[in-house]
Amino acid sequence: MIVDLPAGLRARHLADEDHLRVLAVLDTWWGGLKGEAGARERALLLPRLYFQHFTTTSFLVERGGGEIAAFLVGFLSQTAPETAYVHFVGVDPALHGQGVGRALYQAFFALARSHVRRYVHCITSPENTASQAFHTRLGFTASAVKPDYDGPGLDRVAFTIDLSAHPVTTP
C-alpha cells in the first residue's frame, strides 16, 4: 500500500475507530500552534465523518505496537472529476525528515492517478511555514494567502500539483 516507510512502520486505511486516537495526537504534534484556538480549529477539521466515509482514500501509519505515527485524510472530488484533495496530514515530529510524509503523499498520488485524477489540492494556514515548505518540496505550487478562506479570520495558503507534470516514482 505504502512503500518506503522506515523500518517498524506499517500502513493501512483509516477506520472509524481511529478517530479519537488521531485527535489525541494533534496538539502534541502541532506543538500548540496558534494556542487554544489552534487546538479547537484542528479538532473541528477532523470530524468522525472523515473516518467513516473516506476510509478507502485515507491512510494511517502505525508503529509495531499500534501507536499512531502518521495519517493522511484525503478524498476524490465529487464536483471536479480531475481532482483529488488532501484534507489533513500529520506526522509524528520524531519522524520528520524520514520520508513518512512523502510516502503518504506518493501513495495518495498513486490512488488519485488510479482514479484518473490529474490534480491534487490542499491547504494550510499561513502560520504553518513547515507545511508550506514541505508541500513546495513535493512539487506543489502555492497561492498567495487567501484571507478568510475557511471563514472570518481563517486565512489559508492553497496548494496544487499537476500529477501529469510529475512522473510516477518507482521504489
Tab-separated table of C-alpha atoms in Angstrom:
chain	number	residue	atom	x	y	z
A	1	MET	CA	0.000	0.000	0.000
A	2	ILE	CA	2.691	2.495	1.014
A	3	VAL	CA	6.299	1.931	0.075
A	4	ASP	CA	9.487	3.373	1.532
A	5	LEU	CA	8.363	3.616	5.146
A	6	PRO	CA	11.075	3.419	7.796
A	7	ALA	CA	11.534	0.026	9.453
A	8	GLY	CA	8.941	-0.815	12.091
A	9	LEU	CA	6.124	1.181	10.487
A	10	ARG	CA	3.120	-0.265	8.700
A	11	ALA	CA	0.332	1.419	6.769
A	12	ARG	CA	-3.353	0.727	6.358
A	13	HIS	CA	-6.513	2.634	5.517
A	14	LEU	CA	-8.203	4.731	8.201
A	15	ALA	CA	-11.122	3.258	10.126
A	16	ASP	CA	-13.914	4.704	12.273
A	17	GLU	CA	-12.200	3.517	15.466
A	18	ASP	CA	-9.117	5.641	14.625
A	19	HIS	CA	-10.972	8.941	15.077
A	20	LEU	CA	-10.301	9.626	18.765
A	21	ARG	CA	-6.784	8.197	18.514
A	22	VAL	CA	-5.893	10.691	15.776
A	23	LEU	CA	-7.487	13.614	17.640
A	24	ALA	CA	-5.401	12.694	20.688
A	25	VAL	CA	-2.081	13.362	18.888
A	26	LEU	CA	-2.928	16.679	17.215
A	27	ASP	CA	-1.936	19.150	19.936
A	28	THR	CA	1.344	17.382	20.667
A	29	TRP	CA	2.305	17.043	17.024
A	30	TRP	CA	1.460	20.666	16.199
A	31	GLY	CA	3.342	21.928	19.253
A	32	GLY	CA	0.481	24.155	20.354
A	33	LEU	CA	0.462	26.163	17.106
A	34	LYS	CA	-1.976	29.078	17.496
A	35	GLY	CA	-2.722	28.092	21.120
A	36	GLU	CA	-6.175	27.022	22.309
A	37	ALA	CA	-7.835	28.439	19.187
A	38	GLY	CA	-5.498	26.350	17.015
A	39	ALA	CA	-6.257	23.192	19.010
A	40	ARG	CA	-10.001	23.740	18.600
A	41	GLU	CA	-9.579	24.508	14.891
A	42	ARG	CA	-7.572	21.296	14.285
A	43	ALA	CA	-10.112	19.148	16.133
A	44	LEU	CA	-13.005	20.697	14.196
A	45	LEU	CA	-11.218	19.942	10.913
A	46	LEU	CA	-11.347	16.204	11.619
A	47	PRO	CA	-14.919	15.188	12.452
A	48	ARG	CA	-15.728	11.473	12.587
A	49	LEU	CA	-17.329	11.567	9.120
A	50	TYR	CA	-13.855	11.508	7.528
A	51	PHE	CA	-13.122	8.272	9.384
A	52	GLN	CA	-16.417	6.776	8.208
A	53	HIS	CA	-16.786	7.949	4.608
A	54	PHE	CA	-13.258	8.458	3.244
A	55	THR	CA	-11.530	5.334	4.527
A	56	THR	CA	-10.501	3.970	1.131
A	57	THR	CA	-8.741	7.212	0.197
A	58	SER	CA	-7.111	7.894	3.569
A	59	PHE	CA	-4.150	6.271	5.312
A	60	LEU	CA	-2.837	5.601	8.800
A	61	VAL	CA	0.753	4.658	9.631
A	62	GLU	CA	1.405	2.837	12.907
A	63	ARG	CA	4.403	1.635	14.826
A	64	GLY	CA	4.632	-2.073	15.626
A	65	GLY	CA	2.810	-1.594	18.933
A	66	GLY	CA	-0.129	0.175	17.273
A	67	GLU	CA	0.919	3.731	18.207
A	68	ILE	CA	-0.033	6.280	15.526
A	69	ALA	CA	2.978	7.522	13.577
A	70	ALA	CA	1.254	9.428	10.747
A	71	PHE	CA	-2.004	9.846	8.860
A	72	LEU	CA	-3.387	11.363	5.670
A	73	VAL	CA	-7.075	12.151	5.176
A	74	GLY	CA	-7.891	12.621	1.507
A	75	PHE	CA	-10.714	12.139	-0.959
A	76	LEU	CA	-11.638	12.250	-4.617
A	77	SER	CA	-13.622	15.341	-5.564
A	78	GLN	CA	-17.220	14.618	-6.491
A	79	THR	CA	-17.508	18.001	-8.210
A	80	ALA	CA	-14.251	18.216	-10.167
A	81	PRO	CA	-13.629	14.874	-11.906
A	82	GLU	CA	-9.917	15.575	-12.481
A	83	THR	CA	-9.259	16.491	-8.857
A	84	ALA	CA	-8.343	14.819	-5.582
A	85	TYR	CA	-7.947	16.628	-2.289
A	86	VAL	CA	-5.696	16.107	0.727
A	87	HIS	CA	-7.701	17.403	3.669
A	88	PHE	CA	-5.381	16.821	6.638
A	89	VAL	CA	-1.972	15.222	7.177
A	90	GLY	CA	0.012	14.637	10.325
A	91	VAL	CA	3.381	13.035	11.002
A	92	ASP	CA	4.861	12.449	14.447
A	93	PRO	CA	7.593	15.117	14.775
A	94	ALA	CA	10.023	12.370	15.835
A	95	LEU	CA	9.689	11.034	12.276
A	96	HIS	CA	10.084	14.327	10.415
A	97	GLY	CA	12.730	14.145	7.710
A	98	GLN	CA	12.487	10.356	7.391
A	99	GLY	CA	10.247	10.280	4.305
A	100	VAL	CA	6.998	9.323	6.030
A	101	GLY	CA	5.067	12.378	4.793
A	102	ARG	CA	6.462	11.957	1.291
A	103	ALA	CA	5.476	8.253	1.309
A	104	LEU	CA	1.915	9.146	2.349
A	105	TYR	CA	1.615	11.707	-0.443
A	106	GLN	CA	3.113	9.327	-3.020
A	107	ALA	CA	0.513	6.710	-2.024
A	108	PHE	CA	-2.265	9.290	-2.351
A	109	PHE	CA	-0.908	10.441	-5.717
A	110	ALA	CA	-0.932	6.805	-6.927
A	111	LEU	CA	-4.507	6.410	-5.711
A	112	ALA	CA	-5.528	9.653	-7.450
A	113	ARG	CA	-3.871	8.538	-10.694
A	114	SER	CA	-5.634	5.161	-10.492
A	115	HIS	CA	-8.921	7.101	-10.499
A	116	VAL	CA	-7.761	9.244	-13.433
A	117	ARG	CA	-7.295	12.361	-11.328
A	118	ARG	CA	-4.813	14.908	-12.655
A	119	TYR	CA	-4.721	17.485	-9.862
A	120	VAL	CA	-4.278	17.260	-6.124
A	121	HIS	CA	-5.176	20.251	-3.965
A	122	CYS	CA	-4.608	21.012	-0.301
A	123	ILE	CA	-4.385	23.997	2.051
A	124	THR	CA	-2.506	25.048	5.163
A	125	SER	CA	-2.505	28.011	7.477
A	126	PRO	CA	-0.128	30.891	6.734
A	127	GLU	CA	1.493	30.306	10.148
A	128	ASN	CA	2.428	26.732	9.276
A	129	THR	CA	5.623	27.532	7.405
A	130	ALA	CA	6.949	23.968	7.818
A	131	SER	CA	3.911	22.638	5.944
A	132	GLN	CA	4.345	25.251	3.231
A	133	ALA	CA	7.998	24.287	2.746
A	134	PHE	CA	7.143	20.566	2.686
A	135	HIS	CA	4.460	20.979	0.019
A	136	THR	CA	6.755	23.123	-2.104
A	137	ARG	CA	9.477	20.423	-1.923
A	138	LEU	CA	6.910	17.860	-3.116
A	139	GLY	CA	6.254	19.968	-6.211
A	140	PHE	CA	3.071	21.775	-5.201
A	141	THR	CA	2.541	25.356	-6.328
A	142	ALA	CA	1.420	27.731	-3.558
A	143	SER	CA	-1.082	30.549	-3.823
A	144	ALA	CA	-0.795	33.874	-2.073
A	145	VAL	CA	-2.506	33.950	1.326
A	146	LYS	CA	-6.269	33.734	0.833
A	147	PRO	CA	-7.925	35.881	3.525
A	148	ASP	CA	-10.970	34.374	5.267
A	149	TYR	CA	-10.712	31.238	3.058
A	150	ASP	CA	-12.299	28.994	5.699
A	151	GLY	CA	-14.325	31.718	7.409
A	152	PRO	CA	-13.631	35.001	9.191
A	153	GLY	CA	-10.025	35.108	10.351
A	154	LEU	CA	-9.229	31.669	8.920
A	155	ASP	CA	-6.726	32.578	6.232
A	156	ARG	CA	-5.164	29.796	4.138
A	157	VAL	CA	-2.463	29.121	1.572
A	158	ALA	CA	-3.750	26.837	-1.197
A	159	PHE	CA	-1.550	24.303	-2.988
A	160	THR	CA	-1.976	22.488	-6.302
A	161	ILE	CA	0.085	19.838	-8.009
A	162	ASP	CA	-0.466	18.664	-11.577
A	163	LEU	CA	0.264	14.930	-11.470
A	164	SER	CA	0.671	14.806	-15.248
A	165	ALA	CA	3.729	17.087	-14.889
A	166	HIS	CA	5.319	14.806	-12.283
A	167	PRO	CA	6.409	11.344	-13.391
A	168	VAL	CA	5.475	8.353	-11.308
A	169	THR	CA	8.321	7.389	-8.997
A	170	THR	CA	9.094	3.733	-8.531
A	171	PRO	CA	10.602	2.334	-5.335
